[in-house]
Amino acid sequence: MRSFLSVAVLAAISATSSAFAADLAVKAPRLHPPVEAFSWTGCYVGGHLGAAVSQDRTTNVFGQANSFSSTGFVGGGQVGCDYQFAPNWVIGAEGRAAWSSLKSTQAASVTNFATGVTVPAQFSLSNDFLASATARLGYSFAPGWLIYGRGGAAWTREKVVDAFTIPGGPAVAPTATSTRTGWTVGAGAEWLFAPHWSVNLEYNYYDFGRHTMTLVDVARDVTVSGMNLRDQIHTVTVGVNYRF
């Protein structure tokens, strides 16, 4: 009888352990919600700041050329939108506008065609505004990272002054101010460092071609004409965007 009871108790314990183990085996694991993959699709607004270099060339009516350059700062804002597809490519469009401190001054000369007299002059060129409207194509090589190239239309405001003293007369400063249209290309990299926030590093080249200017001193009724200018600008900027 004692042996029978021992066997019965062991059988009961074994059955209970098997049932408990079965319960553990079929218990559903705790599931975590899936992590949503980041996408660059969306719009943004931000600002940028950096350095600028202008490379300019003037040619007078006699074919004499003079090259010069200047350095300065550039800073402004941008707004744009992106769309991610296929699945790591990103296409977008951006508009930006910036203030620029670019200004160069150099020695020059002015010739009076009527008398043939040439006098020394001081020529200065400034670009106080720089803007662009571009399309960009990028590749997201890692989550939150994007490399891209861009290209499109560009604008700058030029102010040119050619100051000199008329022999036996007053000092004059014929001036011309105009907004030039050109083109731009560039490349950069962008990093999403926090939800909705990204930082980028960019290089952009701007070319505003050649054009002939007429400078006027209205007060002294003096006109300087026949000067041809080639204007090119390089910028390197760091920008921050808020994406929504």
PDB file of C-alpha atoms in Angstrom:
ATOM      1  CA  MET A   1       0.000   0.000   0.000  1.00  0.00           C
ATOM      2  CA  ARG A   2       2.808   2.448   0.880  1.00  0.00           C
ATOM      3  CA  SER A   3       4.496   1.762  -2.467  1.00  0.00           C
ATOM      4  CA  PHE A   4       1.240   2.338  -4.273  1.00  0.00           C
ATOM      5  CA  LEU A   5       0.730   5.694  -2.524  1.00  0.00           C
ATOM      6  CA  SER A   6       4.312   6.771  -3.317  1.00  0.00           C
ATOM      7  CA  VAL A   7       3.833   5.968  -6.982  1.00  0.00           C
ATOM      8  CA  ALA A   8       0.537   7.853  -7.011  1.00  0.00           C
ATOM      9  CA  VAL A   9       2.075  10.952  -5.403  1.00  0.00           C
ATOM     10  CA  LEU A  10       4.998  10.948  -7.856  1.00  0.00           C
ATOM     11  CA  ALA A  11       2.581  10.582 -10.768  1.00  0.00           C
ATOM     12  CA  ALA A  12       0.518  13.530  -9.514  1.00  0.00           C
ATOM     13  CA  ILE A  13       3.609  15.720  -9.076  1.00  0.00           C
ATOM     14  CA  SER A  14       4.851  14.777 -12.561  1.00  0.00           C
ATOM     15  CA  ALA A  15       1.479  15.572 -14.141  1.00  0.00           C
ATOM     16  CA  THR A  16       1.341  18.956 -12.367  1.00  0.00           C
ATOM     17  CA  SER A  17       4.905  19.815 -13.481  1.00  0.00           C
ATOM     18  CA  SER A  18       4.112  18.822 -17.069  1.00  0.00           C
ATOM     19  CA  ALA A  19       0.980  20.985 -17.088  1.00  0.00           C
ATOM     20  CA  PHE A  20       2.916  23.956 -15.655  1.00  0.00           C
ATOM     21  CA  ALA A  21       5.684  23.488 -18.237  1.00  0.00           C
ATOM     22  CA  ALA A  22       3.063  23.307 -20.962  1.00  0.00           C
ATOM     23  CA  ASP A  23       1.587  26.570 -19.728  1.00  0.00           C
ATOM     24  CA  LEU A  24       5.039  28.154 -19.865  1.00  0.00           C
ATOM     25  CA  ALA A  25       5.659  26.833 -23.351  1.00  0.00           C
ATOM     26  CA  VAL A  26       2.480  28.253 -24.848  1.00  0.00           C
ATOM     27  CA  LYS A  27       2.599  31.610 -23.034  1.00  0.00           C
ATOM     28  CA  ALA A  28       2.751  34.367 -25.676  1.00  0.00           C
ATOM     29  CA  PRO A  29       5.932  36.496 -25.608  1.00  0.00           C
ATOM     30  CA  ARG A  30       5.710  40.236 -24.955  1.00  0.00           C
ATOM     31  CA  LEU A  31       5.817  42.090 -28.279  1.00  0.00           C
ATOM     32  CA  HIS A  32       7.421  45.521 -28.839  1.00  0.00           C
ATOM     33  CA  PRO A  33       5.902  47.931 -31.364  1.00  0.00           C
ATOM     34  CA  PRO A  34       7.847  47.982 -34.659  1.00  0.00           C
ATOM     35  CA  VAL A  35      10.353  50.815 -35.130  1.00  0.00           C
ATOM     36  CA  GLU A  36       9.244  53.071 -37.972  1.00  0.00           C
ATOM     37  CA  ALA A  37      11.982  53.731 -40.571  1.00  0.00           C
ATOM     38  CA  PHE A  38      12.988  57.375 -40.980  1.00  0.00           C
ATOM     39  CA  SER A  39      12.026  59.080 -44.235  1.00  0.00           C
ATOM     40  CA  TRP A  40      13.276  62.392 -45.651  1.00  0.00           C
ATOM     41  CA  THR A  41       9.853  63.023 -47.161  1.00  0.00           C
ATOM     42  CA  GLY A  42       8.505  66.337 -45.893  1.00  0.00           C
ATOM     43  CA  CYS A  43       9.227  70.067 -45.831  1.00  0.00           C
ATOM     44  CA  TYR A  44      11.612  72.188 -43.791  1.00  0.00           C
ATOM     45  CA  VAL A  45      12.666  75.729 -42.930  1.00  0.00           C
ATOM     46  CA  GLY A  46      16.044  76.846 -41.610  1.00  0.00           C
ATOM     47  CA  GLY A  47      19.060  79.143 -41.723  1.00  0.00           C
ATOM     48  CA  HIS A  48      22.680  79.041 -42.866  1.00  0.00           C
ATOM     49  CA  LEU A  49      25.961  80.878 -42.279  1.00  0.00           C
ATOM     50  CA  GLY A  50      29.358  80.617 -43.928  1.00  0.00           C
ATOM     51  CA  ALA A  51      32.169  82.073 -46.011  1.00  0.00           C
ATOM     52  CA  ALA A  52      32.095  83.426 -49.561  1.00  0.00           C
ATOM     53  CA  VAL A  53      34.759  84.164 -52.180  1.00  0.00           C
ATOM     54  CA  SER A  54      34.168  86.172 -55.356  1.00  0.00           C
ATOM     55  CA  GLN A  55      36.326  85.882 -58.474  1.00  0.00           C
ATOM     56  CA  ASP A  56      35.814  88.772 -60.874  1.00  0.00           C
ATOM     57  CA  ARG A  57      37.286  90.001 -64.136  1.00  0.00           C
ATOM     58  CA  THR A  58      36.842  93.346 -65.859  1.00  0.00           C
ATOM     59  CA  THR A  59      37.662  94.201 -69.471  1.00  0.00           C
ATOM     60  CA  ASN A  60      37.643  97.764 -70.856  1.00  0.00           C
ATOM     61  CA  VAL A  61      36.965  98.938 -74.406  1.00  0.00           C
ATOM     62  CA  PHE A  62      40.677  98.639 -75.216  1.00  0.00           C
ATOM     63  CA  GLY A  63      40.642  94.914 -74.345  1.00  0.00           C
ATOM     64  CA  GLN A  64      42.661  95.394 -71.168  1.00  0.00           C
ATOM     65  CA  ALA A  65      41.651  92.799 -68.557  1.00  0.00           C
ATOM     66  CA  ASN A  66      42.029  92.857 -64.807  1.00  0.00           C
ATOM     67  CA  SER A  67      41.253  89.982 -62.406  1.00  0.00           C
ATOM     68  CA  PHE A  68      40.564  90.402 -58.709  1.00  0.00           C
ATOM     69  CA  SER A  69      38.851  88.630 -55.818  1.00  0.00           C
ATOM     70  CA  SER A  70      37.345  89.253 -52.400  1.00  0.00           C
ATOM     71  CA  THR A  71      36.289  87.254 -49.366  1.00  0.00           C
ATOM     72  CA  GLY A  72      33.435  87.779 -46.937  1.00  0.00           C
ATOM     73  CA  PHE A  73      30.570  86.255 -45.008  1.00  0.00           C
ATOM     74  CA  VAL A  74      27.197  85.026 -46.171  1.00  0.00           C
ATOM     75  CA  GLY A  75      24.147  84.286 -44.031  1.00  0.00           C
ATOM     76  CA  GLY A  76      20.436  83.827 -44.600  1.00  0.00           C
ATOM     77  CA  GLY A  77      17.550  81.379 -44.653  1.00  0.00           C
ATOM     78  CA  GLN A  78      16.126  78.550 -46.728  1.00  0.00           C
ATOM     79  CA  VAL A  79      12.861  76.685 -47.223  1.00  0.00           C
ATOM     80  CA  GLY A  80      12.275  73.465 -49.149  1.00  0.00           C
ATOM     81  CA  CYS A  81      10.608  70.074 -49.504  1.00  0.00           C
ATOM     82  CA  ASP A  82      11.931  66.540 -50.110  1.00  0.00           C
ATOM     83  CA  TYR A  83      10.479  63.240 -51.306  1.00  0.00           C
ATOM     84  CA  GLN A  84      12.166  59.873 -50.640  1.00  0.00           C
ATOM     85  CA  PHE A  85      11.691  57.030 -53.115  1.00  0.00           C
ATOM     86  CA  ALA A  86      13.127  53.762 -54.523  1.00  0.00           C
ATOM     87  CA  PRO A  87      13.843  53.426 -51.479  1.00  0.00           C
ATOM     88  CA  ASN A  88      16.961  55.456 -50.563  1.00  0.00           C
ATOM     89  CA  TRP A  89      16.857  58.207 -53.199  1.00  0.00           C
ATOM     90  CA  VAL A  90      15.635  61.686 -52.293  1.00  0.00           C
ATOM     91  CA  ILE A  91      14.487  64.415 -54.675  1.00  0.00           C
ATOM     92  CA  GLY A  92      13.605  67.920 -53.573  1.00  0.00           C
ATOM     93  CA  ALA A  93      13.489  71.651 -54.229  1.00  0.00           C
ATOM     94  CA  GLU A  94      14.805  74.563 -52.174  1.00  0.00           C
ATOM     95  CA  GLY A  95      14.768  78.352 -52.222  1.00  0.00           C
ATOM     96  CA  ARG A  96      17.299  80.392 -50.276  1.00  0.00           C
ATOM     97  CA  ALA A  97      18.198  84.044 -49.811  1.00  0.00           C
ATOM     98  CA  ALA A  98      21.178  85.525 -47.984  1.00  0.00           C
ATOM     99  CA  TRP A  99      23.020  88.715 -47.136  1.00  0.00           C
ATOM    100  CA  SER A 100      26.639  88.903 -48.253  1.00  0.00           C
ATOM    101  CA  SER A 101      29.561  91.109 -47.168  1.00  0.00           C
ATOM    102  CA  LEU A 102      31.549  90.554 -50.388  1.00  0.00           C
ATOM    103  CA  LYS A 103      33.341  93.737 -51.492  1.00  0.00           C
ATOM    104  CA  SER A 104      36.573  94.365 -53.366  1.00  0.00           C
ATOM    105  CA  THR A 105      38.402  97.576 -54.247  1.00  0.00           C
ATOM    106  CA  GLN A 106      41.238  97.949 -56.725  1.00  0.00           C
ATOM    107  CA  ALA A 107      43.202 100.542 -58.662  1.00  0.00           C
ATOM    108  CA  ALA A 108      41.912 101.270 -62.159  1.00  0.00           C
ATOM    109  CA  SER A 109      41.936 103.995 -64.816  1.00  0.00           C
ATOM    110  CA  VAL A 110      39.420 105.963 -66.874  1.00  0.00           C
ATOM    111  CA  THR A 111      40.023 107.386 -70.355  1.00  0.00           C
ATOM    112  CA  ASN A 112      38.198 110.381 -71.826  1.00  0.00           C
ATOM    113  CA  PHE A 113      37.506 109.448 -75.461  1.00  0.00           C
ATOM    114  CA  ALA A 114      37.088 113.082 -76.491  1.00  0.00           C
ATOM    115  CA  THR A 115      40.452 114.293 -75.166  1.00  0.00           C
ATOM    116  CA  GLY A 116      42.366 111.005 -74.904  1.00  0.00           C
ATOM    117  CA  VAL A 117      43.315 111.832 -71.302  1.00  0.00           C
ATOM    118  CA  THR A 118      43.604 108.883 -68.902  1.00  0.00           C
ATOM    119  CA  VAL A 119      43.275 109.408 -65.148  1.00  0.00           C
ATOM    120  CA  PRO A 120      43.687 106.984 -62.223  1.00  0.00           C
ATOM    121  CA  ALA A 121      40.510 105.627 -60.651  1.00  0.00           C
ATOM    122  CA  GLN A 122      39.389 103.441 -57.777  1.00  0.00           C
ATOM    123  CA  PHE A 123      37.084 100.615 -58.848  1.00  0.00           C
ATOM    124  CA  SER A 124      34.939  98.746 -56.305  1.00  0.00           C
ATOM    125  CA  LEU A 125      32.457  95.889 -56.628  1.00  0.00           C
ATOM    126  CA  SER A 126      30.135  94.612 -53.893  1.00  0.00           C
ATOM    127  CA  ASN A 127      27.617  91.752 -53.770  1.00  0.00           C
ATOM    128  CA  ASP A 128      25.267  92.362 -50.844  1.00  0.00           C
ATOM    129  CA  PHE A 129      22.558  89.822 -51.778  1.00  0.00           C
ATOM    130  CA  LEU A 130      22.679  86.198 -52.947  1.00  0.00           C
ATOM    131  CA  ALA A 131      19.698  83.961 -53.694  1.00  0.00           C
ATOM    132  CA  SER A 132      18.886  80.722 -55.509  1.00  0.00           C
ATOM    133  CA  ALA A 133      16.064  78.373 -56.488  1.00  0.00           C
ATOM    134  CA  THR A 134      17.368  74.847 -56.988  1.00  0.00           C
ATOM    135  CA  ALA A 135      16.392  71.212 -57.400  1.00  0.00           C
ATOM    136  CA  ARG A 136      18.403  68.596 -55.513  1.00  0.00           C
ATOM    137  CA  LEU A 137      18.955  64.854 -55.778  1.00  0.00           C
ATOM    138  CA  GLY A 138      20.338  62.893 -52.852  1.00  0.00           C
ATOM    139  CA  TYR A 139      21.023  59.404 -51.531  1.00  0.00           C
ATOM    140  CA  SER A 140      20.344  58.294 -47.958  1.00  0.00           C
ATOM    141  CA  PHE A 141      23.228  55.893 -47.306  1.00  0.00           C
ATOM    142  CA  ALA A 142      22.351  55.375 -43.606  1.00  0.00           C
ATOM    143  CA  PRO A 143      19.366  56.205 -41.382  1.00  0.00           C
ATOM    144  CA  GLY A 144      19.349  59.977 -40.832  1.00  0.00           C
ATOM    145  CA  TRP A 145      22.203  60.642 -43.293  1.00  0.00           C
ATOM    146  CA  LEU A 146      21.896  62.198 -46.757  1.00  0.00           C
ATOM    147  CA  ILE A 147      24.410  63.233 -49.428  1.00  0.00           C
ATOM    148  CA  TYR A 148      23.179  65.329 -52.351  1.00  0.00           C
ATOM    149  CA  GLY A 149      23.885  67.552 -55.321  1.00  0.00           C
ATOM    150  CA  ARG A 150      21.905  70.615 -56.367  1.00  0.00           C
ATOM    151  CA  GLY A 151      21.527  72.995 -59.297  1.00  0.00           C
ATOM    152  CA  GLY A 152      19.319  75.784 -60.565  1.00  0.00           C
ATOM    153  CA  ALA A 153      18.905  79.541 -60.981  1.00  0.00           C
ATOM    154  CA  ALA A 154      20.720  82.194 -58.943  1.00  0.00           C
ATOM    155  CA  TRP A 155      20.558  85.941 -58.349  1.00  0.00           C
ATOM    156  CA  THR A 156      22.900  88.556 -56.893  1.00  0.00           C
ATOM    157  CA  ARG A 157      22.782  92.318 -56.455  1.00  0.00           C
ATOM    158  CA  GLU A 158      25.902  94.060 -57.711  1.00  0.00           C
ATOM    159  CA  LYS A 159      26.988  97.597 -56.912  1.00  0.00           C
ATOM    160  CA  VAL A 160      29.859  98.981 -58.977  1.00  0.00           C
ATOM    161  CA  VAL A 161      31.596 102.313 -58.318  1.00  0.00           C
ATOM    162  CA  ASP A 162      34.396 103.826 -60.427  1.00  0.00           C
ATOM    163  CA  ALA A 163      35.661 106.904 -58.551  1.00  0.00           C
ATOM    164  CA  PHE A 164      38.143 109.363 -60.049  1.00  0.00           C
ATOM    165  CA  THR A 165      38.982 113.061 -60.259  1.00  0.00           C
ATOM    166  CA  ILE A 166      38.380 114.989 -63.482  1.00  0.00           C
ATOM    167  CA  PRO A 167      41.553 116.904 -64.463  1.00  0.00           C
ATOM    168  CA  GLY A 168      41.022 120.470 -63.332  1.00  0.00           C
ATOM    169  CA  GLY A 169      37.581 119.520 -62.033  1.00  0.00           C
ATOM    170  CA  PRO A 170      35.729 117.772 -59.222  1.00  0.00           C
ATOM    171  CA  ALA A 171      35.927 114.240 -57.876  1.00  0.00           C
ATOM    172  CA  VAL A 172      33.186 112.014 -59.284  1.00  0.00           C
ATOM    173  CA  ALA A 173      31.878 108.521 -58.506  1.00  0.00           C
ATOM    174  CA  PRO A 174      29.866 107.016 -61.380  1.00  0.00           C
ATOM    175  CA  THR A 175      27.811 104.108 -59.991  1.00  0.00           C
ATOM    176  CA  ALA A 176      25.707 101.219 -61.286  1.00  0.00           C
ATOM    177  CA  THR A 177      23.489  98.906 -59.227  1.00  0.00           C
ATOM    178  CA  SER A 178      21.756  95.903 -60.780  1.00  0.00           C
ATOM    179  CA  THR A 179      20.342  92.495 -59.935  1.00  0.00           C
ATOM    180  CA  ARG A 180      22.050  89.816 -62.009  1.00  0.00           C
ATOM    181  CA  THR A 181      20.600  86.413 -62.941  1.00  0.00           C
ATOM    182  CA  GLY A 182      22.840  83.377 -63.306  1.00  0.00           C
ATOM    183  CA  TRP A 183      23.094  79.710 -62.372  1.00  0.00           C
ATOM    184  CA  THR A 184      24.420  77.639 -59.491  1.00  0.00           C
ATOM    185  CA  VAL A 185      25.546  74.075 -58.734  1.00  0.00           C
ATOM    186  CA  GLY A 186      26.630  72.555 -55.446  1.00  0.00           C
ATOM    187  CA  ALA A 187      26.887  69.524 -53.189  1.00  0.00           C
ATOM    188  CA  GLY A 188      26.425  68.760 -49.517  1.00  0.00           C
ATOM    189  CA  ALA A 189      25.708  66.344 -46.711  1.00  0.00           C
ATOM    190  CA  GLU A 190      22.897  66.448 -44.137  1.00  0.00           C
ATOM    191  CA  TRP A 191      22.498  64.680 -40.772  1.00  0.00           C
ATOM    192  CA  LEU A 192      19.332  64.317 -38.697  1.00  0.00           C
ATOM    193  CA  PHE A 193      20.749  64.847 -35.193  1.00  0.00           C
ATOM    194  CA  ALA A 194      17.406  65.022 -33.327  1.00  0.00           C
ATOM    195  CA  PRO A 195      13.718  64.449 -34.108  1.00  0.00           C
ATOM    196  CA  HIS A 196      12.711  67.128 -36.669  1.00  0.00           C
ATOM    197  CA  TRP A 197      16.183  68.766 -36.619  1.00  0.00           C
ATOM    198  CA  SER A 198      18.996  68.368 -39.146  1.00  0.00           C
ATOM    199  CA  VAL A 199      22.331  70.056 -39.847  1.00  0.00           C
ATOM    200  CA  ASN A 200      24.073  70.299 -43.227  1.00  0.00           C
ATOM    201  CA  LEU A 201      27.385  71.305 -44.769  1.00  0.00           C
ATOM    202  CA  GLU A 202      27.332  72.669 -48.339  1.00  0.00           C
ATOM    203  CA  TYR A 203      29.542  74.016 -51.112  1.00  0.00           C
ATOM    204  CA  ASN A 204      27.896  76.089 -53.855  1.00  0.00           C
ATOM    205  CA  TYR A 205      29.267  77.735 -57.005  1.00  0.00           C
ATOM    206  CA  TYR A 206      27.481  80.723 -58.580  1.00  0.00           C
ATOM    207  CA  ASP A 207      28.142  82.060 -62.082  1.00  0.00           C
ATOM    208  CA  PHE A 208      26.582  85.313 -63.302  1.00  0.00           C
ATOM    209  CA  GLY A 209      28.263  85.441 -66.699  1.00  0.00           C
ATOM    210  CA  ARG A 210      29.555  88.515 -68.512  1.00  0.00           C
ATOM    211  CA  HIS A 211      27.742  91.802 -68.943  1.00  0.00           C
ATOM    212  CA  THR A 212      28.563  95.342 -70.013  1.00  0.00           C
ATOM    213  CA  MET A 213      27.880  98.148 -67.558  1.00  0.00           C
ATOM    214  CA  THR A 214      27.155 101.849 -67.795  1.00  0.00           C
ATOM    215  CA  LEU A 215      28.026 103.832 -64.660  1.00  0.00           C
ATOM    216  CA  VAL A 216      26.499 107.244 -63.988  1.00  0.00           C
ATOM    217  CA  ASP A 217      27.193 110.100 -61.566  1.00  0.00           C
ATOM    218  CA  VAL A 218      23.864 111.922 -61.807  1.00  0.00           C
ATOM    219  CA  ALA A 219      24.960 114.906 -59.704  1.00  0.00           C
ATOM    220  CA  ARG A 220      27.993 115.639 -61.921  1.00  0.00           C
ATOM    221  CA  ASP A 221      26.430 114.406 -65.174  1.00  0.00           C
ATOM    222  CA  VAL A 222      29.330 111.995 -65.773  1.00  0.00           C
ATOM    223  CA  THR A 223      28.976 108.615 -67.521  1.00  0.00           C
ATOM    224  CA  VAL A 224      31.465 105.744 -67.746  1.00  0.00           C
ATOM    225  CA  SER A 225      30.598 103.078 -70.314  1.00  0.00           C
ATOM    226  CA  GLY A 226      32.138 100.113 -72.099  1.00  0.00           C
ATOM    227  CA  MET A 227      33.266  98.111 -69.031  1.00  0.00           C
ATOM    228  CA  ASN A 228      32.636  94.364 -69.184  1.00  0.00           C
ATOM    229  CA  LEU A 229      32.375  92.367 -65.931  1.00  0.00           C
ATOM    230  CA  ARG A 230      32.558  88.616 -65.223  1.00  0.00           C
ATOM    231  CA  ASP A 231      31.231  87.689 -61.743  1.00  0.00           C
ATOM    232  CA  GLN A 232      31.661  84.281 -60.019  1.00  0.00           C
ATOM    233  CA  ILE A 233      31.074  83.380 -56.361  1.00  0.00           C
ATOM    234  CA  HIS A 234      31.967  80.344 -54.207  1.00  0.00           C
ATOM    235  CA  THR A 235      30.355  79.671 -50.806  1.00  0.00           C
ATOM    236  CA  VAL A 236      30.807  77.117 -48.015  1.00  0.00           C
ATOM    237  CA  THR A 237      28.002  77.151 -45.444  1.00  0.00           C
ATOM    238  CA  VAL A 238      26.701  75.304 -42.404  1.00  0.00           C
ATOM    239  CA  GLY A 239      22.908  75.187 -42.046  1.00  0.00           C
ATOM    240  CA  VAL A 240      20.279  74.008 -39.586  1.00  0.00           C
ATOM    241  CA  ASN A 241      16.785  72.902 -40.661  1.00  0.00           C
ATOM    242  CA  TYR A 242      13.575  72.216 -38.783  1.00  0.00           C
ATOM    243  CA  ARG A 243      11.707  69.444 -40.600  1.00  0.00           C
ATOM    244  CA  PHE A 244       7.946  68.945 -40.358  1.00  0.00           C
TER     245      PHE A 244
END
